[in-house]
CSV table of C-alpha atoms and ligand atoms in Angstrom, one decimal:
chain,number,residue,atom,x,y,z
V,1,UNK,CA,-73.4,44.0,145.7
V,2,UNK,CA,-75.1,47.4,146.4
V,3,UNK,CA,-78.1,48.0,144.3
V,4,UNK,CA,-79.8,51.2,144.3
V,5,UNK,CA,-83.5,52.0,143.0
V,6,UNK,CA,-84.1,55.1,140.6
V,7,UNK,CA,-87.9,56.3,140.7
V,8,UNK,CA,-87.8,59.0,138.2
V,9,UNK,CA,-91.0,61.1,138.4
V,10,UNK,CA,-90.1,64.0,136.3
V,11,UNK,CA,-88.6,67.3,136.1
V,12,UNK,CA,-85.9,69.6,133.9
V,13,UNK,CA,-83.1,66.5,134.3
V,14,UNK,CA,-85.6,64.7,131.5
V,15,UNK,CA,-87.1,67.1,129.7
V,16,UNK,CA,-86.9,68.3,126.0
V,17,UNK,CA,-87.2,71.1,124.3
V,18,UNK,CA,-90.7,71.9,122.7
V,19,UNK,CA,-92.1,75.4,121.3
V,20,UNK,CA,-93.3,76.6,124.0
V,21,UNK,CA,-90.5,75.6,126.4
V,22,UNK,CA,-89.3,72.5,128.3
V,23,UNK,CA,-91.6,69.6,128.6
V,24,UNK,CA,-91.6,66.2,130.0
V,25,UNK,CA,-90.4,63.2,128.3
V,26,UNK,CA,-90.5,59.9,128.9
V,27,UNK,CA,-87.2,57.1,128.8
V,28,UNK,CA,-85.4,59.0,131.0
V,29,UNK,CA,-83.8,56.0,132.6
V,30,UNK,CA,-82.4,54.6,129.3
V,31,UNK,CA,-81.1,58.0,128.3
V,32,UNK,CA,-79.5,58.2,131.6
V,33,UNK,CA,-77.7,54.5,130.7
V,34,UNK,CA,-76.5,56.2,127.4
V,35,UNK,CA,-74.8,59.2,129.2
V,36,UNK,CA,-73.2,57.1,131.9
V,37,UNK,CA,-72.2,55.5,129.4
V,38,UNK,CA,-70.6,57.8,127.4
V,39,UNK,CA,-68.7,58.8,130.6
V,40,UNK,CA,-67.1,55.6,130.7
V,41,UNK,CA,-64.5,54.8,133.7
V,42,UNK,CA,-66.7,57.3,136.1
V,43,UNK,CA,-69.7,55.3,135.8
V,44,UNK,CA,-68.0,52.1,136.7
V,45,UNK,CA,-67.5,53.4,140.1
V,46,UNK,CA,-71.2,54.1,141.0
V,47,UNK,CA,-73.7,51.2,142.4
V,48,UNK,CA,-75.4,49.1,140.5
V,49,UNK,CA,-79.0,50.6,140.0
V,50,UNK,CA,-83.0,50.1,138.4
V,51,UNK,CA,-84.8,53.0,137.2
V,52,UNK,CA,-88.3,52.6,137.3
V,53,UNK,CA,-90.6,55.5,135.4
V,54,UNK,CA,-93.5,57.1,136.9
V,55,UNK,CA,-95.4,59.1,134.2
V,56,UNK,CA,-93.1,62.2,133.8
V,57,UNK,CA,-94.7,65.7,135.3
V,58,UNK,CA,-93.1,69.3,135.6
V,59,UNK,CA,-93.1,69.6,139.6
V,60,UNK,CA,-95.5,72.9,139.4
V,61,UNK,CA,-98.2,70.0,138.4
V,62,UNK,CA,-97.4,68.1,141.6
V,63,UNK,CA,-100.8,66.8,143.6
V,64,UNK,CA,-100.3,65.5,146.9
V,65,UNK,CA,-102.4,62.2,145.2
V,66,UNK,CA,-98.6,61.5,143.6
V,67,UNK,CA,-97.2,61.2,146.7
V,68,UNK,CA,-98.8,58.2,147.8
V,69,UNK,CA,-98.3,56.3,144.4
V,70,UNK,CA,-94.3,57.2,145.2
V,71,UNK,CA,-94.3,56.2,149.1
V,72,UNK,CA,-95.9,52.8,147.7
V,73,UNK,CA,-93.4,52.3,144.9
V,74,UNK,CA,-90.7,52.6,147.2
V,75,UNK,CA,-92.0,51.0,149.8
V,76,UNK,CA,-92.8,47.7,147.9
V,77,UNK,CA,-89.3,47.6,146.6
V,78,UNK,CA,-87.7,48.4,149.9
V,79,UNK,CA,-86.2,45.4,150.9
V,80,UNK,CA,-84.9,44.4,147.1
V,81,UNK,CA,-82.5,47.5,147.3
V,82,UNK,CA,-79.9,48.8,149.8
V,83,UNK,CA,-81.0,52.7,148.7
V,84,UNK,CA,-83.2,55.3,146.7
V,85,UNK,CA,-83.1,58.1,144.7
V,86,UNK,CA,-86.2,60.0,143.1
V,87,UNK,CA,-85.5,62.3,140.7
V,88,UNK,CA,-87.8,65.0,140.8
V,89,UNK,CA,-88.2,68.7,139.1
V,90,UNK,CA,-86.5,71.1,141.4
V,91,UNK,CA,-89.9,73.7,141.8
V,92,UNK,CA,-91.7,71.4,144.6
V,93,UNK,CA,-89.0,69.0,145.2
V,94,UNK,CA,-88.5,70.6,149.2
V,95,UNK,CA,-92.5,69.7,149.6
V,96,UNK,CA,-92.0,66.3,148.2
V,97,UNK,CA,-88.8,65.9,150.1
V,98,UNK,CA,-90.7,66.6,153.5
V,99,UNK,CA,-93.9,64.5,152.7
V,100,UNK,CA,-91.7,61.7,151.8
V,101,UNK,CA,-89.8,61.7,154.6
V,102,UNK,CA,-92.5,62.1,157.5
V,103,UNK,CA,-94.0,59.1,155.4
V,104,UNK,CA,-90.6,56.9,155.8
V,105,UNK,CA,-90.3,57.4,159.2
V,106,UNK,CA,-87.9,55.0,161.0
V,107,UNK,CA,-86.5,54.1,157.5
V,108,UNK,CA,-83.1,51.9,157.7
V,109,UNK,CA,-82.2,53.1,154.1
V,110,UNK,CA,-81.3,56.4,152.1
V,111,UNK,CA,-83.8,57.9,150.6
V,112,UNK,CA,-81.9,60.9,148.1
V,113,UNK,CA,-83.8,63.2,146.2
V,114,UNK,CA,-82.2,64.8,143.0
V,115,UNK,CA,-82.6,66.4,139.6
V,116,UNK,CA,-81.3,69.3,137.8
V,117,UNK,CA,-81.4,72.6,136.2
V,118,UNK,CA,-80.5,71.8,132.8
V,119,UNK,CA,-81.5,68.6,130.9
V,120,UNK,CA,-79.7,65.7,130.5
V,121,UNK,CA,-78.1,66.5,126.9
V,122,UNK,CA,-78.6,69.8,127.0
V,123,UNK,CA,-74.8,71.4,127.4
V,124,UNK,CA,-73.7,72.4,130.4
V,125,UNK,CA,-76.6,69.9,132.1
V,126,UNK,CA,-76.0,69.4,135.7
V,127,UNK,CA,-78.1,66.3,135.5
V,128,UNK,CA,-75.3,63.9,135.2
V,129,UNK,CA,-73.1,65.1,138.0
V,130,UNK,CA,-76.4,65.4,140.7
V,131,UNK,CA,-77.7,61.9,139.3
V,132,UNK,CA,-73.9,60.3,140.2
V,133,UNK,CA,-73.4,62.5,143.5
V,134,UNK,CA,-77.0,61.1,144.4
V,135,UNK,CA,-76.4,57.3,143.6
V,136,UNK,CA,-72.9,57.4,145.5
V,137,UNK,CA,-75.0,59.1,148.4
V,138,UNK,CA,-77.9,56.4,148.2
V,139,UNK,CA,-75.2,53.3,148.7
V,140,UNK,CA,-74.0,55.4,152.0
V,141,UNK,CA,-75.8,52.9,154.9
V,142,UNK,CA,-75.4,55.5,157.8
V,143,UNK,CA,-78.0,57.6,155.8
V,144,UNK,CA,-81.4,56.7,157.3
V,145,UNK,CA,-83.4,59.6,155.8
V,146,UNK,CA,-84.8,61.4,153.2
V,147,UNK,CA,-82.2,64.0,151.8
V,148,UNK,CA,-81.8,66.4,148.7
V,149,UNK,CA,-78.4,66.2,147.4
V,150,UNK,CA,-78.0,69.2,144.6
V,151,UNK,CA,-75.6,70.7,143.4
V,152,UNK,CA,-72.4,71.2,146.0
V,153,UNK,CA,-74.7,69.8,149.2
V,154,UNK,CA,-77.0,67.0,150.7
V,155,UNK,CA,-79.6,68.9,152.7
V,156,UNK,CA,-82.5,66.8,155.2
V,157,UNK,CA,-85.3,66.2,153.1
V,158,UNK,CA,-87.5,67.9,155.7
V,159,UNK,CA,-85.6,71.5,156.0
V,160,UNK,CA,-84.4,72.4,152.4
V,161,UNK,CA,-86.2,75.1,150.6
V,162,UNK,CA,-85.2,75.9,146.9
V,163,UNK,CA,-83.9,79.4,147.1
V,164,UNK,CA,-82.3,79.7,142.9
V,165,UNK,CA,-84.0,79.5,139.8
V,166,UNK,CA,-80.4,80.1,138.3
V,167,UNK,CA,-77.9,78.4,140.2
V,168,UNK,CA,-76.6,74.8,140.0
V,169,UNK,CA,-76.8,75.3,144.3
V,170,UNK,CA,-80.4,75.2,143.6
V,171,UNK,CA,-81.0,74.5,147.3
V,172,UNK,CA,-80.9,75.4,150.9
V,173,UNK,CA,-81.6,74.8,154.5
V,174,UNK,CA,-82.0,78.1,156.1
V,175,UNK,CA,-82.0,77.1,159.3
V,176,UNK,CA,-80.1,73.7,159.2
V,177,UNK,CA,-76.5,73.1,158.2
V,178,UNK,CA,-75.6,70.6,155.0
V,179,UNK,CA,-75.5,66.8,155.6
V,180,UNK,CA,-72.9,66.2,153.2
V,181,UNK,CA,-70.4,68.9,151.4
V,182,UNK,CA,-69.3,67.8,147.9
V,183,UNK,CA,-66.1,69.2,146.6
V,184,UNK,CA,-63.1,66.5,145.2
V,185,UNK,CA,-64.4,64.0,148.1
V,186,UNK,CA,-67.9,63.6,149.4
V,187,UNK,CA,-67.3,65.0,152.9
V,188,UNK,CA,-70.6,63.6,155.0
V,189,UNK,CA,-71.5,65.1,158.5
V,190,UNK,CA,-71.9,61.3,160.1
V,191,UNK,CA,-72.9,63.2,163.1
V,192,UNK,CA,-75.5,65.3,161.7
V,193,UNK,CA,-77.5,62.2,160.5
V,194,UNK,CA,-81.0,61.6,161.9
V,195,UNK,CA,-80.9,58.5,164.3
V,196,UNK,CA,-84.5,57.1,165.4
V,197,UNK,CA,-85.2,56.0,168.1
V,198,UNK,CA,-87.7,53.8,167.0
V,199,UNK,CA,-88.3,50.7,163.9
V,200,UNK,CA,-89.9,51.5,160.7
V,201,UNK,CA,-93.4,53.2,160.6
V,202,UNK,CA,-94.3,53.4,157.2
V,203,UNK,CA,-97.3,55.4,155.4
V,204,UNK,CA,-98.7,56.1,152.2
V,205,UNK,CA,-102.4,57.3,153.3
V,206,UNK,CA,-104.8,58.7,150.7
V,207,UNK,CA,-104.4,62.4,150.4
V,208,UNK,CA,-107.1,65.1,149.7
V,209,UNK,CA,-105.0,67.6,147.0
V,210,UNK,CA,-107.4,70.3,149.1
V,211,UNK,CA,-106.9,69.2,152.6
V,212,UNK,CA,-104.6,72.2,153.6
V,213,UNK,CA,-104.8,75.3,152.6
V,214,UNK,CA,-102.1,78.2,153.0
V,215,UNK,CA,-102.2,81.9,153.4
V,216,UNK,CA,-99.4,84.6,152.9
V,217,UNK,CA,-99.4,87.5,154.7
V,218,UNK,CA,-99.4,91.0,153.2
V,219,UNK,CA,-100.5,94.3,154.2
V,220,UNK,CA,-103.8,94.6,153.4
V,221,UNK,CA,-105.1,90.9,154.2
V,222,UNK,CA,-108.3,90.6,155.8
V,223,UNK,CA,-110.9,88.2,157.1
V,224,UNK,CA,-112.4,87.6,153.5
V,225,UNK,CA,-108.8,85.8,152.3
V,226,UNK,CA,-109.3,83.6,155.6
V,227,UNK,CA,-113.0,83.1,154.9
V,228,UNK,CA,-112.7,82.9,151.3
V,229,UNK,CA,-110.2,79.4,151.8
V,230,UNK,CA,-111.8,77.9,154.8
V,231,UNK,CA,-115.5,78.2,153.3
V,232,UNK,CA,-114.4,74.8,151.1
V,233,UNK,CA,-115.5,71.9,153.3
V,234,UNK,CA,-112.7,70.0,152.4
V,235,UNK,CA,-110.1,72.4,153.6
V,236,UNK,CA,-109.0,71.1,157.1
V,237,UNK,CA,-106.1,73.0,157.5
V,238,UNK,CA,-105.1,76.4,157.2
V,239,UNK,CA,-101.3,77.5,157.1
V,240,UNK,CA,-100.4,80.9,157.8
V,241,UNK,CA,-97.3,82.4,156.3
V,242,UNK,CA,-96.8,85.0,159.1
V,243,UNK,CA,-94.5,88.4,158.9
V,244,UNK,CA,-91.2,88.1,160.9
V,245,UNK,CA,-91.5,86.1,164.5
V,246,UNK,CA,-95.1,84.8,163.6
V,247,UNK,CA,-96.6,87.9,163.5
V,248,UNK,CA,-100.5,89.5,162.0
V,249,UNK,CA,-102.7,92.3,161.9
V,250,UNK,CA,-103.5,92.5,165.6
V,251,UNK,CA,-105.9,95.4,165.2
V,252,UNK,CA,-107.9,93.8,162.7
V,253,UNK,CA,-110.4,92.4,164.7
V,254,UNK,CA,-112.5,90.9,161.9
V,255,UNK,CA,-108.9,88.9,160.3
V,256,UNK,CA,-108.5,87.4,163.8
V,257,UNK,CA,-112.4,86.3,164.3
V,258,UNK,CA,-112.2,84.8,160.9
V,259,UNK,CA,-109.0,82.4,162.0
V,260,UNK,CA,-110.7,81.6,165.3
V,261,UNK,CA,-113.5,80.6,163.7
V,262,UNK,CA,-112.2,78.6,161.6
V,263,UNK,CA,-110.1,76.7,164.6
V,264,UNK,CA,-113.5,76.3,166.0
V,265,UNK,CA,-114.8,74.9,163.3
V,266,UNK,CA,-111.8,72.0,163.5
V,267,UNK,CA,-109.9,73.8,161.2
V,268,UNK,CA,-106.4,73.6,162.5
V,269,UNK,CA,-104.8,76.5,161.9
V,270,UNK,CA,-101.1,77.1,162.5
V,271,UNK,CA,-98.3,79.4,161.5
V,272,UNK,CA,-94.8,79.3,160.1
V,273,UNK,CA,-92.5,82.8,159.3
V,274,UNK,CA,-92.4,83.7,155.8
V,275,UNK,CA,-89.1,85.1,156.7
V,276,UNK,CA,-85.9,82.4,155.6
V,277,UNK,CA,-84.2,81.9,158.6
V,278,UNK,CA,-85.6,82.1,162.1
V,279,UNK,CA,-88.9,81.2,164.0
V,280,UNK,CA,-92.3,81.9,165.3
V,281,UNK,CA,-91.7,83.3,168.7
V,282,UNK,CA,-95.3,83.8,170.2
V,283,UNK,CA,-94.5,85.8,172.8
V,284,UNK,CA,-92.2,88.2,171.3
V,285,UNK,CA,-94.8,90.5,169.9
V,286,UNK,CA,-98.4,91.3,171.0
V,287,UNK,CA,-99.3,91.1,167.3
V,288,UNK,CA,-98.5,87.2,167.5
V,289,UNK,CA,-99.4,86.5,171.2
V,290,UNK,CA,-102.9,87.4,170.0
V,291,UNK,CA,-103.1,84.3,167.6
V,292,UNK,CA,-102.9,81.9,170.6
V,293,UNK,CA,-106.5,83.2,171.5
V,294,UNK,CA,-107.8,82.3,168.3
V,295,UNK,CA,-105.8,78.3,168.9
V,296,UNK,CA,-103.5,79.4,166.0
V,297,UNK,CA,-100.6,76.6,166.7
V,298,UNK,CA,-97.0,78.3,166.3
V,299,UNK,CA,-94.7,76.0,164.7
V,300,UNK,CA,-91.2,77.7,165.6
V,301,UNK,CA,-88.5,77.5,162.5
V,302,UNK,CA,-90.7,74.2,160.5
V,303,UNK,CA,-90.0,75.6,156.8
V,304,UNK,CA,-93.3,76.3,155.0
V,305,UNK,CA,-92.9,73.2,152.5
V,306,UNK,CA,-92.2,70.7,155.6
V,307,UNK,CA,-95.7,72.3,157.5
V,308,UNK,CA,-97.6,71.9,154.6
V,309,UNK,CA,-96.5,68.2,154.0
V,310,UNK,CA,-96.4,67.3,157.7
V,311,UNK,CA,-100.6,68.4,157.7
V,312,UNK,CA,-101.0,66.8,155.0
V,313,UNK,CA,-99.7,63.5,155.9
V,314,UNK,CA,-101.1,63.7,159.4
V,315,UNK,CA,-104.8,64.4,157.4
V,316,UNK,CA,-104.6,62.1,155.0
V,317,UNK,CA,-103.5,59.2,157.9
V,318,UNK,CA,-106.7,59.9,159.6
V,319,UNK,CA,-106.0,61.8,162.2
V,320,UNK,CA,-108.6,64.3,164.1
V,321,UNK,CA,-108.0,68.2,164.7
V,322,UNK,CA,-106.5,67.5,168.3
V,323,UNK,CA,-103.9,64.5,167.4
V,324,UNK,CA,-102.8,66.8,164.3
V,325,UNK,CA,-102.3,69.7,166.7
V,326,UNK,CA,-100.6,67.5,169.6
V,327,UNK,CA,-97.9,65.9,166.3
V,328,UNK,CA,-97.3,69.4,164.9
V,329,UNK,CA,-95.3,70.0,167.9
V,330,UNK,CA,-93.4,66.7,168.0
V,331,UNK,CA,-90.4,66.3,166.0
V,332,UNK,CA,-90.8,63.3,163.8
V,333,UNK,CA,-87.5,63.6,161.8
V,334,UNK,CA,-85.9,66.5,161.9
V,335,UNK,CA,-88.3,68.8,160.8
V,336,UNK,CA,-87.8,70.9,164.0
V,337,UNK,CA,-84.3,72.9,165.0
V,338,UNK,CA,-82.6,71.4,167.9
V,339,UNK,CA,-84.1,74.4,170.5
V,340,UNK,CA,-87.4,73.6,169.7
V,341,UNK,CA,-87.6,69.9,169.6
V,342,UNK,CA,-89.4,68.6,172.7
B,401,LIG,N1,-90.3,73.2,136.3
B,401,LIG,C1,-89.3,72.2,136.6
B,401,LIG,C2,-89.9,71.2,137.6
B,401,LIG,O1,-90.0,71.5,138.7
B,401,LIG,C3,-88.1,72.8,137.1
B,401,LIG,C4,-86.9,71.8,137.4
B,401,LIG,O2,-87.1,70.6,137.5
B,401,LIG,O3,-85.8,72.3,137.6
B,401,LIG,O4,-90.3,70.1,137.2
C-alpha cells in the first residue's frame, strides 16, 4: 500500500487568526485528519500518509539552518515511505524548493512541496484542495524530484518563483513549462520529468544563514552596497540581481573594483537577471561583458531563489571558491534551461 510522509513546517495552510494577523499554530496534521475527514468519500481515494510536525514558522522567518533539520527528517524516513510532501508557507517556498532539491539529488521518490493561501478552516481555504492534489502527486513513482504543486500546476522545485500574493495560482516557472496541469484529471508531463543519470547523492550540510549574500540592482548603486555586504567575513558569496541580460553600471569604475575585489578575495560572485523570464547573456551588452573582468560568473536563466540555494548548498557542503564556481555552471537537476545546460 502507498504511504506517503507529511513534514509540515509551517505557513498560511495552519495558521490562526491572532490580533495582529495570522500566526502559526501547531496540530496541523490532526486538523488536517479532521477536514479529510469531513470530506468523506474524496479522502478515501488519497494514499495512506504520516504527518510529522516541525515547529511551525511563517516562511519570511525561514534560516537556511531549517533546511538541514528538513533534508535529515526526510532523509531518515526515506525508505519507510514511497513519497513526500512538505507543507511550507508560500513566501520562501521557491528557495526551500531549490535548496531541497539540489540536496536530494538522484532521489528515486517525489518530493512535493505545497501549502496555501488561506488557512485550513478559514472559508474559501485552498489548503484542502493543494494538500490532496499534493498527496495524489507524491504516490506518482515516475516523479523523481522536488516539485511545487499549487493551485492549478506542479512546477520543478528548482525553477518556480512565487509571482501572487492574491491568487490561488500562487506560483510560476518563468522560464520552464508546468510538470503537471490539474483541471478534472491530473494531466502530468511524463516527459518533462527530470531523469538522473546517476544514484542517490544525498546532503544535508551545515549551513551559515550568512554565507551568501545578494544584491539588487538599482540606479544609483555603488561600490559602498558591494563593500558594505562583503566586509562581513562570513559572507562568501555575493549574488547579483542584474538589469535585463546581466547587465551594471559599466562606467562606474569604483562599483566594478568593489566586485572584483571581492572575487579576489574568494568571494564568488555571480549574477542572475532580475528580470522574470530570460537570461544573462554576457556578451550581449558592454555593460555585462565588463563583469567577466571582475570573475563575476553569469548564470544564464537560474531564477534568483534556485542561485541563492544552489551557493548555499555548495558552501555549506564544503566546497572552495573554484569547485563552487566550476558547479554553478553544471546542471544538477534542472535548475538550468535546456540551451544552457552543458
Ligand atoms: N507568510 C506566509 C508564509 O510564507 C504566507 C503563506 O504561507 O502563504 O509562511
Amino acid at each position: 500500500m502507498t504511504r506517503i510522509l507529511i513534514l509540515s513546517v509551517g505557513g498560511t495552510i495552519g495558521m490562526v487568526a491572532s490580533a495582529r494577523g495570522y500566526v502559526p499554530a501547531p496540530g496541523l496534521g490532526e486538523r488536517l485528519r479532521h477536514a479529510l475527514r469531513g470530506a468523506g468519500a474524496a479522502a478515501d481515494a488519497l494514499p495512506a500518509f504520516d504527518v510529522l510536525e516541525q515547529p511551525p514558522i511563517d516562511s519570511a522567518d525561514l534560516r537556511p539552518t531549517h533546511w538541514r533539520a528538513w533534508a535529515q527528517a526526510l532523509q531518515a524516513a526515506w525508505d519507510d515511505y514511497d513519497g513526500f510532501v512538505l507543507l511550507h508557507g508560500t513566501d520562501t517556498m521557491a528557495w526551500s524548493a531549490a535548496a531541497l532539491a539540489f540536496m536530494l539529488r538522484g532521489q528515486d521518490k517525489p518530493v512535493i512541496l505545497t501549502g496555501a493561501q488561506v488557512p485550513l478552516g478559514v472559508a474559501r481555504s485552498d489548503a484542502l484542495a493543494n494538500v490532496c492534489a499534493a498527496l495524489t502527486l507524491a504516490a506518482c513513482a515516475d516523479v523523481r524530484e522536488v516539485a511545487v504543486c499549487f493551485g492549478r500546476h506542479l512546477w520543478r522545485g528548482c525553477r518556480v518563483r512565487k509571482v501572487s500574493a492574491q491568487r490561488f495560482d500562487a506560483f510560476a516557472a518563468p522560464n520552464d513549462e508546468p510538470l503537471a496541469e490539474l483541471g478534472i484529471a491530473v494531466a502530468l508531463h511524463r516527459q518533462r520529468l527530470w531523469r538522473w543519470s546517476h544514484g542517490r547523492r544525498f546532503a544535508a550540510p551545515p549551513f551559515d544563514d550568512r554565507a551568501v549574500a545578494a544584491l539588487a540592482l538599482h540606479p544609483g548603486l555603488g561600490a559602498v552596497a558591494v563593500r558594505a555586504l562583503t566586509a562581513d567575513a562570513r559572507v562568501r558569496a555575493l549574488l547579483l540581481h542584474s538589469y535585463g541580460a546581466g547587465n551594471v553600471p559599466a562606467q562606474d569604475r569604483a562599483f566594478l573594483d568593489a566586485l572584483a575585489d571581492a572575487s579576489a578575495r574568494g568571494v564568488v560572485v555571480a549574477n542572475v537577471t532580475q528580470c522574470w523570464h530570460g537570461a544573462v547573456d554576457p556578451g550581449a551588452y558592454a555593460t555585462g561583458s565588463v563583469l567577466a573582468d571582475a570573475g563575476v560568473v553569469p548564470l544564464a536563466d537560474m531564477t534568483p531563489e534556485a542561485a541563492w540555494a544552489k551557493l548555499h548548498v555548495l558552501l555549506a557542503g564544503g566546497a572552495d571558491a573554484a569547485t563552487v564556481r566550476a558547479e554553478l555552471g553544471r546542471n544538477w537537476c534542472g535548475e538550468l534551461g535546456p540551451q544552457y545546460q552543458p
